[in-house]
Amino acid sequence: DIVMTQTPLSSPVTLGQPASISCRSSQSLVHSDGNTYLSWLQQRPGQPPRLLIYKISNRFSGVPDRFSGSGAGTDFTLKISRVEAEDVGVYYCMQGTQFPRTFGQGTKVEIK
Amino acid sequence: EVQLLESGGGLVQPGGSLRLSCVASGFTFTNYAMTWVRQAPGKGLEWVSTFGRGDDDTYYADSVMGRFTVSRDTSKNTLYLQMNSLRVDDTALYYCTKGWDLLQYWGQGTLVTVSS
């Protein structure tokens, strides 16, 4: 199974400041079709998760452009350019390249 | 608008069974894979099962293999998860999601509690 490791597990940030979350996979996420199926999800308190970013860097419908994804192979990053109050929650990376699908442990973003 | 509505959760004793349902709307159900994901209280996300584009195209986590069965009824736009031989560690909020390699939309979840 592919193990997804996120750092940090907790990220206190000041409103308006940037935040960054790292996700590392135990093996390459490049699929035989050439795509890399790495997604980022956001789970606000008391809410189901929602898709933010797919295939490393593509923002899903309705996701603000302050969210961006980057990376390749086994190392990936989610960045929030300027954190807003509504960004509080837990962020997960997920790989969809291979079964079983696996998630990172989650990174809690909170306001200082 | 895509909507996913789960139901069927509840309290069950260890060794018991439950069947979860997920009614989908707002997209052509037969054209998309569907996935179940669960979240134990206060914990992270765990992939459970994916139903691909055909009845033989199903995948399971090792933790539920042989006990859970995913299926769908296209006439009802409904995805199911039959859960047998339930264990205490199956206690979780079960989410129905639309997707195969990425999980585009999520339902609100249905809570399964396994306890004596």
Coordinates of C-alpha atoms in Angstrom, one line a residue:
Chain A
D1 CA 0.0 0.0 0.0
I2 CA 1.1 3.6 -0.7
V3 CA 1.7 5.4 2.6
M4 CA 0.9 9.2 2.5
T5 CA 2.8 11.3 5.1
Q6 CA 1.8 14.9 5.8
T7 CA 3.7 17.6 7.6
P8 CA 3.1 19.4 9.7
L9 CA 0.2 17.8 11.5
S10 CA -0.8 21.2 13.0
S11 CA -0.3 24.6 11.5
P12 CA -1.3 27.7 13.5
V13 CA -1.3 30.7 11.1
T14 CA -2.1 34.4 11.2
L15 CA -5.0 35.7 9.2
G16 CA -3.7 37.0 5.9
Q17 CA -0.5 35.1 6.1
P18 CA 0.5 32.1 3.9
A19 CA 0.3 28.5 4.9
S20 CA 1.9 25.4 3.4
I21 CA 1.3 21.7 3.8
S22 CA 3.6 19.0 2.6
C23 CA 2.6 15.5 1.5
R24 CA 5.0 12.7 0.7
S25 CA 4.1 9.3 -0.8
S26 CA 6.0 6.1 -0.2
Q27 CA 6.2 5.5 -3.9
S28 CA 5.7 7.4 -7.1
L29 CA 2.1 8.5 -7.8
V30 CA 2.7 8.6 -11.6
H31 CA 0.1 6.3 -13.2
S32 CA 0.8 4.2 -16.2
D33 CA -1.5 6.6 -18.2
G34 CA 1.0 9.4 -17.4
N35 CA -1.2 11.3 -14.9
T36 CA -0.5 11.8 -11.2
Y37 CA -3.6 11.3 -9.1
L38 CA -2.8 13.3 -6.1
S39 CA -5.7 15.3 -4.6
W40 CA -6.1 17.7 -1.7
L41 CA -9.3 17.8 0.4
Q42 CA -10.5 20.2 3.0
Q43 CA -12.7 19.3 6.0
R44 CA -14.2 22.2 7.9
P45 CA -15.4 21.5 11.4
G46 CA -18.6 19.5 11.4
Q47 CA -18.6 19.2 7.7
P48 CA -17.8 16.4 5.2
P49 CA -14.6 16.8 3.2
R50 CA -14.6 18.6 -0.1
L51 CA -12.3 18.4 -3.0
L52 CA -9.9 21.3 -3.4
I53 CA -7.2 20.2 -5.8
Y54 CA -6.9 17.2 -8.1
K55 CA -4.0 15.9 -10.3
I56 CA -1.5 17.8 -8.2
S57 CA -2.5 21.4 -9.3
N58 CA -6.0 21.6 -10.7
R59 CA -8.4 23.6 -8.6
F60 CA -11.9 22.0 -8.4
S61 CA -15.0 24.0 -9.3
G62 CA -15.6 26.9 -6.9
V63 CA -12.3 26.7 -5.1
P64 CA -10.7 30.1 -4.5
D65 CA -7.5 30.9 -6.3
R66 CA -5.6 31.4 -3.0
F67 CA -5.3 27.6 -2.9
S68 CA -2.6 26.1 -5.1
G69 CA -1.0 22.7 -5.5
S70 CA 2.4 21.7 -6.8
G71 CA 4.8 18.8 -6.8
A72 CA 5.7 15.7 -8.7
G73 CA 6.5 12.0 -8.2
T74 CA 6.4 11.6 -4.4
D75 CA 6.5 15.1 -3.0
F76 CA 3.6 17.5 -3.1
T77 CA 2.6 20.8 -1.5
L78 CA -0.6 22.6 -0.9
K79 CA -0.3 26.4 -0.4
I80 CA -2.8 28.9 0.8
S81 CA -1.5 32.3 -0.2
R82 CA -3.4 34.3 2.4
V83 CA -5.3 32.4 5.1
E84 CA -8.9 33.5 5.8
A85 CA -11.1 32.5 8.7
E86 CA -13.1 30.1 6.6
D87 CA -10.0 28.1 5.8
V88 CA -9.9 26.7 9.3
G89 CA -10.1 22.9 9.3
V90 CA -8.2 19.7 8.5
Y91 CA -6.6 19.2 5.1
Y92 CA -5.9 15.7 3.6
C93 CA -3.9 14.6 0.7
M94 CA -5.1 11.5 -1.1
Q95 CA -3.7 9.3 -3.8
G96 CA -5.9 7.8 -6.5
T97 CA -3.2 6.1 -8.5
Q98 CA -3.4 2.7 -7.0
F99 CA -5.8 0.6 -4.9
P100 CA -6.2 0.8 -2.0
R101 CA -6.7 4.5 -2.1
T102 CA -4.9 6.1 0.8
F103 CA -5.0 9.4 2.7
G104 CA -2.5 11.4 4.6
Q105 CA -3.1 11.7 8.4
G106 CA -4.5 15.2 8.0
T107 CA -3.1 18.6 8.9
K108 CA -5.1 20.9 11.2
V109 CA -5.0 24.6 10.1
E110 CA -6.0 27.0 12.9
I111 CA -5.8 30.7 13.4
K112 CA -3.2 32.0 15.9
Chain B
E1 CA -26.4 20.1 -8.7
V2 CA -24.8 16.9 -7.5
Q3 CA -26.4 15.5 -4.4
L4 CA -25.5 12.3 -2.4
L5 CA -27.8 11.3 0.4
E6 CA -26.7 8.4 2.7
S7 CA -28.9 6.5 5.0
G8 CA -29.1 3.2 6.9
G9 CA -26.7 3.8 9.7
G10 CA -27.5 3.0 13.3
L11 CA -26.5 1.1 16.4
V12 CA -25.7 -2.6 15.9
Q13 CA -24.1 -5.2 18.1
P14 CA -20.8 -6.8 17.2
G15 CA -21.3 -9.5 14.6
G16 CA -24.4 -7.9 13.2
S17 CA -25.3 -6.5 9.8
L18 CA -26.3 -3.2 8.3
R19 CA -27.0 -2.0 4.7
L20 CA -26.1 1.6 3.8
S21 CA -27.7 3.3 0.9
C22 CA -26.6 6.4 -1.1
V23 CA -29.1 8.0 -3.4
A24 CA -27.4 10.0 -6.1
S25 CA -28.8 12.9 -8.2
G26 CA -27.6 15.6 -10.4
F27 CA -25.5 13.5 -12.7
T28 CA -25.7 10.4 -14.9
F29 CA -25.2 7.7 -12.2
T30 CA -24.2 4.9 -14.6
N31 CA -21.3 6.9 -16.0
Y32 CA -19.4 7.3 -12.8
A33 CA -17.6 5.2 -10.3
M34 CA -18.7 5.6 -6.7
T35 CA -16.6 5.2 -3.5
W36 CA -17.3 4.7 0.2
V37 CA -15.0 6.4 2.7
R38 CA -15.3 6.3 6.5
Q39 CA -14.1 8.4 9.4
A40 CA -13.9 7.0 12.9
P41 CA -14.8 9.5 15.6
G42 CA -12.0 12.1 15.9
K43 CA -9.9 10.3 13.3
G44 CA -8.8 10.7 9.7
L45 CA -10.3 9.4 6.5
E46 CA -10.2 5.7 5.4
W47 CA -11.1 4.5 2.0
V48 CA -13.5 1.5 2.2
S49 CA -14.7 0.5 -1.2
T50 CA -15.1 1.6 -4.8
F51 CA -17.6 0.5 -7.4
G52 CA -16.3 1.1 -10.9
R53 CA -18.3 1.0 -14.1
G54 CA -19.5 -2.6 -13.9
D55 CA -20.6 -5.2 -11.4
D56 CA -17.2 -7.0 -11.5
D57 CA -15.3 -3.7 -11.1
T58 CA -15.3 -3.5 -7.3
Y59 CA -12.5 -2.9 -4.8
Y60 CA -12.2 -3.2 -1.0
A61 CA -9.9 -2.2 1.8
D62 CA -8.2 -5.3 3.4
S63 CA -10.0 -4.3 6.7
V64 CA -13.4 -5.0 5.2
M65 CA -12.7 -7.6 2.5
G66 CA -15.0 -10.6 2.8
R67 CA -17.4 -8.8 5.2
F68 CA -18.6 -5.8 3.1
T69 CA -20.1 -5.8 -0.4
V70 CA -20.7 -2.8 -2.6
S71 CA -23.4 -2.8 -5.2
R72 CA -25.6 -0.4 -7.1
D73 CA -29.1 -0.3 -8.5
T74 CA -29.1 1.9 -11.6
S75 CA -32.9 2.0 -11.8
K76 CA -32.9 3.8 -8.4
N77 CA -29.6 5.7 -8.8
T78 CA -28.6 4.1 -5.5
L79 CA -25.3 2.8 -4.2
Y80 CA -25.2 0.3 -1.4
L81 CA -22.8 -1.0 1.1
Q82 CA -23.8 -4.3 2.7
M83 CA -21.9 -4.7 6.0
N84 CA -21.8 -8.1 7.7
S85 CA -19.8 -9.4 10.7
L86 CA -19.5 -5.9 12.0
R87 CA -16.8 -5.2 14.5
V88 CA -16.3 -2.4 17.1
D89 CA -13.6 -0.9 15.0
D90 CA -16.1 -0.4 12.1
T91 CA -17.7 2.4 14.1
A92 CA -17.5 5.5 11.9
L93 CA -19.2 8.1 9.8
Y94 CA -19.6 6.5 6.4
Y95 CA -19.5 8.9 3.4
C96 CA -20.7 8.2 -0.1
T97 CA -18.6 9.9 -2.7
K98 CA -18.6 10.3 -6.5
G99 CA -15.4 9.4 -8.0
W100 CA -12.7 6.9 -8.9
D101 CA -9.2 8.4 -8.8
L102 CA -10.5 11.7 -7.3
L103 CA -13.5 12.1 -5.0
Q104 CA -15.4 15.1 -6.4
Y105 CA -18.5 15.2 -4.3
W106 CA -19.3 13.9 -0.8
G107 CA -22.5 13.2 1.0
Q108 CA -23.1 14.3 4.6
G109 CA -22.5 10.8 5.9
T110 CA -24.4 8.2 7.9
L111 CA -23.2 7.1 11.4
V112 CA -22.6 3.4 12.1
T113 CA -22.0 2.5 15.8
V114 CA -21.0 -1.0 16.6
S115 CA -21.3 -1.7 20.3
S116 CA -22.7 -4.2 22.8

